[in-house]
Coordinates of C-alpha atoms and ligand atoms in Angstrom, one line a residue:
M768 CA 42.2 23.0 -13.1
N769 CA 40.1 19.9 -13.4
D770 CA 37.9 21.3 -16.2
M771 CA 41.0 21.9 -18.2
V772 CA 41.8 18.2 -17.9
I773 CA 38.3 16.9 -18.5
G774 CA 37.2 19.6 -21.0
A775 CA 33.7 20.9 -21.2
H776 CA 32.9 18.9 -24.3
G777 CA 33.9 15.6 -22.8
W778 CA 30.7 15.7 -20.6
M779 CA 28.4 15.8 -23.6
E780 CA 30.3 12.9 -25.3
A781 CA 30.1 10.9 -22.1
A782 CA 26.3 11.7 -21.8
Q783 CA 25.7 10.6 -25.4
A784 CA 27.7 7.4 -24.7
V785 CA 25.2 6.4 -21.9
Q786 CA 22.1 7.9 -23.6
A787 CA 20.6 4.6 -24.4
D788 CA 20.9 3.6 -20.7
T789 CA 19.4 7.0 -19.6
V790 CA 16.4 6.4 -21.9
A791 CA 16.0 2.8 -20.9
L792 CA 16.0 3.7 -17.2
R793 CA 13.6 6.5 -17.8
R794 CA 11.2 4.2 -19.6
A795 CA 11.5 1.5 -17.0
I796 CA 10.6 4.0 -14.3
H797 CA 7.8 5.5 -16.5
T798 CA 6.1 2.2 -17.0
E799 CA 6.0 1.4 -13.3
P800 CA 5.4 4.7 -11.5
E801 CA 5.1 5.0 -7.8
L802 CA 3.5 7.7 -5.6
G803 CA 4.5 9.6 -2.4
L804 CA 7.3 9.0 0.0
Q805 CA 7.7 5.3 -0.7
T806 CA 9.1 4.6 -4.2
P807 CA 11.0 1.3 -3.5
K808 CA 10.8 -0.1 -7.1
T809 CA 12.1 3.1 -8.5
M810 CA 14.9 3.1 -6.0
A811 CA 15.7 -0.5 -6.8
K812 CA 16.0 0.3 -10.5
V813 CA 18.4 3.2 -9.7
R814 CA 20.5 0.9 -7.4
A815 CA 20.7 -1.7 -10.1
A816 CA 21.8 0.8 -12.7
L817 CA 24.5 2.1 -10.4
D818 CA 25.5 -1.3 -9.0
G819 CA 29.3 -1.7 -8.5
L820 CA 30.1 2.0 -8.7
P821 CA 32.2 3.6 -5.9
L822 CA 29.2 5.2 -4.2
E823 CA 28.3 5.2 -0.5
W824 CA 24.6 5.0 0.0
K825 CA 22.9 6.8 2.9
T826 CA 19.2 6.1 3.7
G827 CA 16.7 7.4 6.2
H828 CA 13.6 6.0 7.9
S829 CA 11.0 8.5 6.6
T830 CA 11.3 7.8 2.9
T831 CA 12.8 5.2 0.5
G832 CA 15.1 8.0 -0.8
A833 CA 18.8 7.9 -0.6
I834 CA 21.9 10.0 -1.0
A835 CA 24.7 8.4 -3.0
V836 CA 28.0 9.9 -2.0
L837 CA 30.9 10.1 -4.4
R838 CA 34.2 11.0 -2.9
G839 CA 36.7 12.5 -5.3
A840 CA 40.4 11.7 -5.3
R841 CA 41.2 14.8 -3.2
P842 CA 39.3 16.6 -0.5
G843 CA 37.4 19.8 -1.3
R844 CA 33.9 21.2 -1.6
T845 CA 30.7 19.3 -1.5
V846 CA 28.1 19.7 -4.2
L847 CA 24.6 18.2 -4.2
L848 CA 22.7 17.2 -7.4
R849 CA 19.0 16.2 -6.9
G850 CA 16.5 14.2 -8.8
D851 CA 13.0 13.5 -7.6
M852 CA 11.3 10.1 -8.1
D853 CA 7.6 10.2 -7.6
A854 CA 4.7 10.2 -10.0
L855 CA 1.2 11.7 -9.9
P856 CA -2.2 10.1 -9.0
M857 CA -3.8 10.5 -12.4
P858 CA -4.5 8.5 -15.5
E859 CA -2.0 8.5 -18.4
D860 CA -3.4 9.1 -22.0
T861 CA -0.1 9.4 -23.9
G862 CA -0.4 6.2 -25.9
L863 CA 3.3 5.7 -25.5
P864 CA 4.5 2.0 -25.8
F865 CA 6.1 2.4 -22.4
R866 CA 3.1 4.1 -20.8
S867 CA 2.2 3.5 -17.2
T868 CA 1.0 0.0 -16.3
V869 CA -0.2 1.2 -12.9
A870 CA -3.8 2.4 -12.7
N871 CA -4.3 6.1 -12.0
T872 CA -0.6 6.7 -11.7
M873 CA 1.5 8.7 -14.2
H874 CA 4.9 10.3 -14.4
A875 CA 3.4 13.5 -15.8
C876 CA 5.9 15.8 -14.1
G877 CA 9.0 14.2 -15.6
H878 CA 10.5 12.9 -12.4
D879 CA 11.2 9.7 -14.3
T880 CA 13.6 11.7 -16.5
H881 CA 15.1 13.6 -13.5
T882 CA 16.0 10.2 -11.8
A883 CA 17.4 8.8 -15.0
M884 CA 19.5 11.9 -15.8
L885 CA 20.8 11.9 -12.2
A886 CA 21.7 8.2 -12.3
S887 CA 23.6 8.7 -15.6
A888 CA 25.4 11.7 -14.2
A889 CA 26.4 9.6 -11.2
R890 CA 27.8 6.9 -13.5
I891 CA 29.8 9.3 -15.5
L892 CA 31.2 11.2 -12.5
C893 CA 32.2 7.9 -10.9
G894 CA 34.3 7.3 -14.0
R895 CA 36.0 10.7 -13.5
K896 CA 36.5 10.2 -9.7
D897 CA 40.3 10.5 -9.9
A898 CA 40.0 14.0 -11.4
L899 CA 37.4 15.2 -8.9
E900 CA 38.3 17.4 -6.0
G901 CA 35.7 17.1 -3.3
I902 CA 32.4 15.3 -2.8
V903 CA 29.3 14.9 -5.0
L904 CA 26.0 14.0 -3.3
F905 CA 23.4 12.5 -5.6
M906 CA 20.0 13.0 -3.9
F907 CA 17.4 10.5 -5.1
Q908 CA 14.3 11.9 -3.6
P909 CA 10.7 10.5 -3.5
G910 CA 7.6 12.5 -2.4
E911 CA 8.0 15.8 -4.3
E912 CA 4.4 16.0 -5.4
G913 CA 3.0 17.6 -2.2
H914 CA 4.6 15.1 0.1
H915 CA 7.6 17.1 1.4
G916 CA 10.1 14.4 0.6
A917 CA 13.0 16.8 0.6
K918 CA 12.1 18.0 4.0
F919 CA 11.8 14.5 5.4
M920 CA 15.2 13.5 4.0
M921 CA 16.7 16.6 5.6
E922 CA 15.0 15.7 8.9
D923 CA 16.5 12.2 8.6
G924 CA 19.9 13.9 8.6
L925 CA 20.8 12.8 5.1
L926 CA 22.0 16.2 4.0
A927 CA 24.5 16.5 6.9
N928 CA 28.0 14.9 7.2
P929 CA 28.9 16.0 4.7
A930 CA 26.6 18.9 4.2
P931 CA 26.5 20.4 0.7
D932 CA 28.1 23.8 0.0
A933 CA 25.8 24.2 -3.1
A934 CA 22.8 22.4 -4.5
F935 CA 21.5 22.0 -8.0
A936 CA 18.4 20.4 -9.5
L937 CA 17.0 20.0 -13.0
H938 CA 13.3 20.1 -13.9
I939 CA 12.1 19.3 -17.4
M940 CA 9.7 21.7 -19.1
P941 CA 7.7 20.7 -22.2
N942 CA 6.8 24.4 -22.7
A943 CA 10.3 25.5 -23.5
P944 CA 12.4 24.8 -26.7
A945 CA 14.0 21.4 -26.6
G946 CA 17.5 21.5 -25.1
L947 CA 17.2 25.1 -23.7
F948 CA 18.2 25.6 -20.1
C949 CA 16.6 28.4 -18.1
S950 CA 16.4 29.8 -14.6
K951 CA 16.8 33.0 -12.7
A952 CA 18.2 34.4 -9.5
G953 CA 15.8 35.1 -6.6
P954 CA 12.3 33.7 -6.4
L955 CA 11.9 31.0 -9.1
M956 CA 8.8 29.3 -7.9
A957 CA 6.0 30.1 -5.5
S958 CA 5.0 29.0 -2.0
A959 CA 1.8 26.9 -2.2
D960 CA -0.6 26.7 0.7
V961 CA -4.1 25.1 0.8
L962 CA -6.9 27.4 2.0
K963 CA -10.1 26.1 3.5
V964 CA -12.8 28.5 4.7
S965 CA -16.0 27.2 6.3
V966 CA -18.9 29.7 6.6
R967 CA -21.6 28.8 9.1
G968 CA -25.0 30.4 9.3
K969 CA -28.4 28.9 10.2
G970 CA -30.3 26.6 7.9
G971 CA -33.9 27.2 7.0
H972 CA -36.6 27.5 4.3
A973 CA -35.3 29.1 1.1
S974 CA -38.6 31.1 0.8
M975 CA -38.0 32.7 4.3
P976 CA -34.4 33.7 4.4
H977 CA -35.0 36.2 7.2
D978 CA -35.8 33.3 9.6
A979 CA -32.5 31.7 8.6
I980 CA -28.9 33.0 8.3
D981 CA -27.9 32.2 4.8
P982 CA -24.2 31.5 4.5
M983 CA -24.3 31.3 0.7
P984 CA -24.1 35.0 -0.3
V985 CA -21.7 35.5 2.6
A986 CA -19.3 32.9 1.3
C987 CA -19.5 34.5 -2.2
E988 CA -18.8 37.9 -0.6
I989 CA -15.7 36.4 1.1
V990 CA -14.5 35.1 -2.3
T991 CA -14.7 38.5 -3.9
A992 CA -13.4 40.3 -0.8
I993 CA -10.3 38.1 -1.0
Q994 CA -9.7 39.2 -4.6
V995 CA -10.1 42.8 -3.6
F996 CA -7.6 42.2 -0.8
V997 CA -5.1 40.7 -3.2
T998 CA -5.3 43.6 -5.7
R999 CA -5.7 46.5 -3.2
R1000 CA -3.6 45.4 -0.2
M1001 CA -0.7 43.3 -1.8
D1002 CA 2.3 45.0 -3.4
I1003 CA 2.2 44.2 -7.1
F1004 CA 6.0 43.7 -7.0
D1005 CA 5.7 41.1 -4.2
P1006 CA 2.7 39.4 -5.7
A1007 CA 0.2 36.8 -4.5
V1008 CA -2.3 34.6 -6.2
V1009 CA -5.3 33.3 -4.3
T1010 CA -7.7 31.1 -6.3
I1011 CA -10.9 29.7 -4.7
A1012 CA -11.2 26.5 -6.8
K1013 CA -14.1 24.9 -5.1
I1014 CA -17.3 26.1 -3.4
E1015 CA -19.4 23.5 -1.7
G1016 CA -22.8 23.9 0.0
G1017 CA -26.5 23.2 -0.2
S1018 CA -28.5 20.3 -1.3
T1019 CA -31.6 21.4 -3.2
N1020 CA -33.4 24.5 -4.5
N1021 CA -35.6 25.3 -1.5
V1022 CA -33.3 24.7 1.5
I1023 CA -30.9 27.2 2.9
P1024 CA -27.9 25.2 4.1
E1025 CA -26.2 25.5 7.5
S1026 CA -22.8 26.0 6.0
V1027 CA -20.8 26.6 2.9
S1028 CA -17.1 25.7 2.4
L1029 CA -14.5 27.2 0.2
L1030 CA -11.3 25.5 -1.0
G1031 CA -8.4 27.2 -2.8
T1032 CA -4.7 27.7 -3.1
I1033 CA -2.5 30.6 -2.0
R1034 CA 0.7 31.3 -4.0
T1035 CA 3.3 33.9 -3.1
L1036 CA 7.0 34.7 -4.0
S1037 CA 8.2 35.8 -0.5
E1038 CA 7.6 34.7 3.1
E1039 CA 6.5 38.2 3.9
A1040 CA 3.8 38.2 1.3
R1041 CA 2.8 34.7 2.4
D1042 CA 2.3 35.8 6.0
R1043 CA 0.5 38.9 4.9
V1044 CA -2.0 36.9 2.8
H1045 CA -2.6 34.4 5.6
E1046 CA -3.4 37.3 8.0
G1047 CA -5.5 39.1 5.4
I1048 CA -7.7 36.1 4.6
E1049 CA -8.3 35.4 8.3
R1050 CA -9.3 39.0 8.9
I1051 CA -11.5 39.2 5.8
A1052 CA -13.3 35.9 6.3
Q1053 CA -13.9 36.6 10.0
N1054 CA -15.2 40.2 9.5
V1055 CA -17.3 39.6 6.4
A1056 CA -18.9 36.6 8.2
R1057 CA -19.5 38.7 11.4
A1058 CA -21.1 41.5 9.4
H1059 CA -23.8 39.1 8.3
E1060 CA -24.1 37.2 11.7
C1061 CA -22.3 34.2 10.3
E1062 CA -19.2 32.5 11.7
A1063 CA -16.1 31.7 9.6
E1064 CA -13.4 29.2 10.3
V1065 CA -10.2 29.6 8.3
K1066 CA -7.7 26.7 8.0
I1067 CA -4.5 27.1 6.0
D1068 CA -2.3 24.0 5.4
R1069 CA 1.2 25.2 4.8
G1070 CA 2.7 23.7 1.7
F1071 CA 6.1 24.2 0.1
P1072 CA 8.0 27.4 0.7
V1073 CA 9.1 29.8 -2.0
T1074 CA 11.9 28.4 -4.2
V1075 CA 14.7 31.0 -4.1
C1076 CA 17.7 30.6 -6.3
D1077 CA 21.1 31.9 -5.2
A1078 CA 22.5 34.4 -7.7
R1079 CA 26.0 32.9 -7.5
A1080 CA 24.7 29.4 -8.0
V1081 CA 22.7 30.6 -11.0
S1082 CA 25.9 32.0 -12.4
V1083 CA 27.7 28.7 -11.9
A1084 CA 25.0 26.8 -13.7
E1085 CA 24.8 29.4 -16.5
R1086 CA 28.6 29.3 -17.1
A1087 CA 28.8 25.6 -16.9
I1088 CA 25.9 25.2 -19.4
A1089 CA 27.4 28.0 -21.7
G1090 CA 30.6 26.0 -21.6
L1091 CA 28.8 23.0 -23.0
F1092 CA 26.3 24.5 -25.4
G1093 CA 27.3 28.1 -25.9
T1094 CA 25.4 31.1 -24.6
E1095 CA 22.4 30.2 -26.7
G1096 CA 22.0 27.1 -24.5
W1097 CA 20.9 29.3 -21.6
K1098 CA 18.1 31.8 -21.0
T1099 CA 17.6 33.9 -18.0
M1100 CA 13.9 33.9 -17.2
D1101 CA 12.1 37.2 -17.0
S1102 CA 9.8 36.1 -14.3
P1103 CA 9.1 33.3 -11.8
V1104 CA 6.5 30.6 -12.3
M1105 CA 3.7 30.2 -9.7
G1106 CA 4.1 26.4 -9.4
A1107 CA 5.8 25.1 -6.4
E1108 CA 8.7 22.7 -5.7
D1109 CA 9.9 21.0 -2.5
F1110 CA 13.6 21.6 -3.6
S1111 CA 12.7 24.9 -1.9
Y1112 CA 13.5 23.2 1.5
V1113 CA 17.0 22.3 0.3
L1114 CA 17.5 25.9 -1.0
Q1115 CA 16.5 27.3 2.4
K1116 CA 19.6 25.7 3.9
T1117 CA 22.0 25.6 1.0
P1118 CA 22.7 28.1 -1.7
G1119 CA 21.7 26.6 -5.0
V1120 CA 19.5 26.7 -8.1
M1121 CA 16.8 24.8 -9.9
V1122 CA 17.3 24.9 -13.6
F1123 CA 14.5 24.1 -16.2
L1124 CA 15.4 22.0 -19.2
G1125 CA 13.2 22.5 -22.3
V1126 CA 11.9 19.1 -23.6
C1127 CA 9.3 20.2 -26.1
P1128 CA 8.5 17.1 -28.2
E1129 CA 9.7 17.0 -31.8
G1130 CA 7.2 18.5 -34.3
Q1131 CA 5.3 20.5 -31.7
M1132 CA 5.3 24.2 -30.7
W1133 CA 6.7 24.7 -27.2
K1134 CA 4.1 27.2 -26.3
S1135 CA 1.2 24.8 -27.0
A1136 CA 2.9 21.5 -25.9
C1137 CA 1.0 19.6 -23.2
P1138 CA 2.5 20.9 -19.9
C1139 CA 3.7 19.0 -16.9
H1140 CA 0.8 17.4 -15.0
S1141 CA -1.1 16.9 -18.3
N1142 CA -2.4 13.4 -18.9
R1143 CA -0.9 13.7 -22.4
M1144 CA 2.5 15.1 -21.4
V1145 CA 5.3 13.7 -23.6
L1146 CA 8.8 14.9 -24.1
N1147 CA 11.9 14.8 -26.4
E1148 CA 14.1 12.2 -24.9
A1149 CA 17.1 13.3 -27.0
T1150 CA 17.4 16.3 -24.7
L1151 CA 18.1 14.1 -21.7
A1152 CA 21.8 13.8 -22.7
R1153 CA 22.1 17.5 -22.3
G1154 CA 20.6 17.3 -18.8
V1155 CA 23.1 14.6 -17.9
A1156 CA 26.0 16.6 -19.3
A1157 CA 24.8 19.7 -17.4
H1158 CA 24.7 17.9 -14.1
C1159 CA 28.3 16.7 -14.6
A1160 CA 29.6 20.1 -15.8
I1161 CA 27.9 22.0 -13.0
A1162 CA 29.2 19.6 -10.3
E1163 CA 32.7 19.6 -11.7
R1164 CA 32.7 23.4 -12.1
F1165 CA 31.5 24.0 -8.5
L1166 CA 34.0 21.5 -7.0
A1167 CA 36.9 23.1 -9.0
R1168 CA 36.0 26.8 -8.5
G1169 CA 33.2 27.2 -6.0
F1170 CA 31.1 30.2 -6.7
G1171 CA 34.0 31.9 -8.4
Ligands
ZN2291 ZN1 4.8 18.2 -10.5
ZN2292 ZN1 8.0 18.1 -10.7

């Protein structure tokens, strides 16, 4: 078996040997973050870091993302490892010496580390090419933060010929002990849809509401009716979260406005629950509005689907990581998180898993560390070597044994 030749501990030594490069690449990406589907500078840094290695590069027209293909010495299975590349449109207040130099742009979700870890894993696995049986696809993907980058890369045909038999991704988590890996089978992250409701009445004088049709209390009633729907009509074991995060309407104290708009997010852990919530909100908004002689318009922008991990793939990751760091290196999560991930598109087509890597900064408590998407999010870079080793061990294990 390949892993007998390479040995589980070899991956961590190899990752430590390139740790300085992993950190340097991460910091270079961090200081020059890019947004959305076009991350050409980030991609150029990756290409430079992997220059001269035996990788075939596949690109598409929708994004600047690429798949680097590594063919092992012998034919076999195909495994995909993914790292996302984009930052968030927000200011950075970390005070780090390598903080963002781009206004209102920050790698606050750790995608700089994901890209750097994946690049180092590619370098190491290229060095073990002769021992590999099968193909490793390194998916360098822009546009995760709401831009559907994974979906675009799939539509560009980048995940075909060869198509992966299994897919793995790492995501850092400051709110977990440094170096701990965790995930779970089944739903891991939620679907995320944007909800917009517009309630239209008839404007008028605030002192004579009977001559107008005031949409304000009707909009408020819709907000509470949605929460009643979520608690009374949704199965608690197939849950949903609906948050109305913005209510907008009116201009001054003595004018009844014509319309009021609501903006919020819908999160679910199954496509069934997702459909049910969409239907329910439409029904409630329409009927509450009608009851008060208003009109409602509901618009739902579908975001990422539910991220569902394959139990066999979770087991591959768990065993590979236990082989590197012992069983204490892995924790099976008790429950999903209601954030969303566009790796979900890959997992709709290919059995796989997303694994969280704890990166709580030194000297901080993981429960209170600034989370992903915080303007003050910092992390423990020493843990990145563990992520690199995990990528290698998972790929190698899957190529050698499949889901067995
Ligand atoms: Zn994010
Ligand atoms: Zn992220």
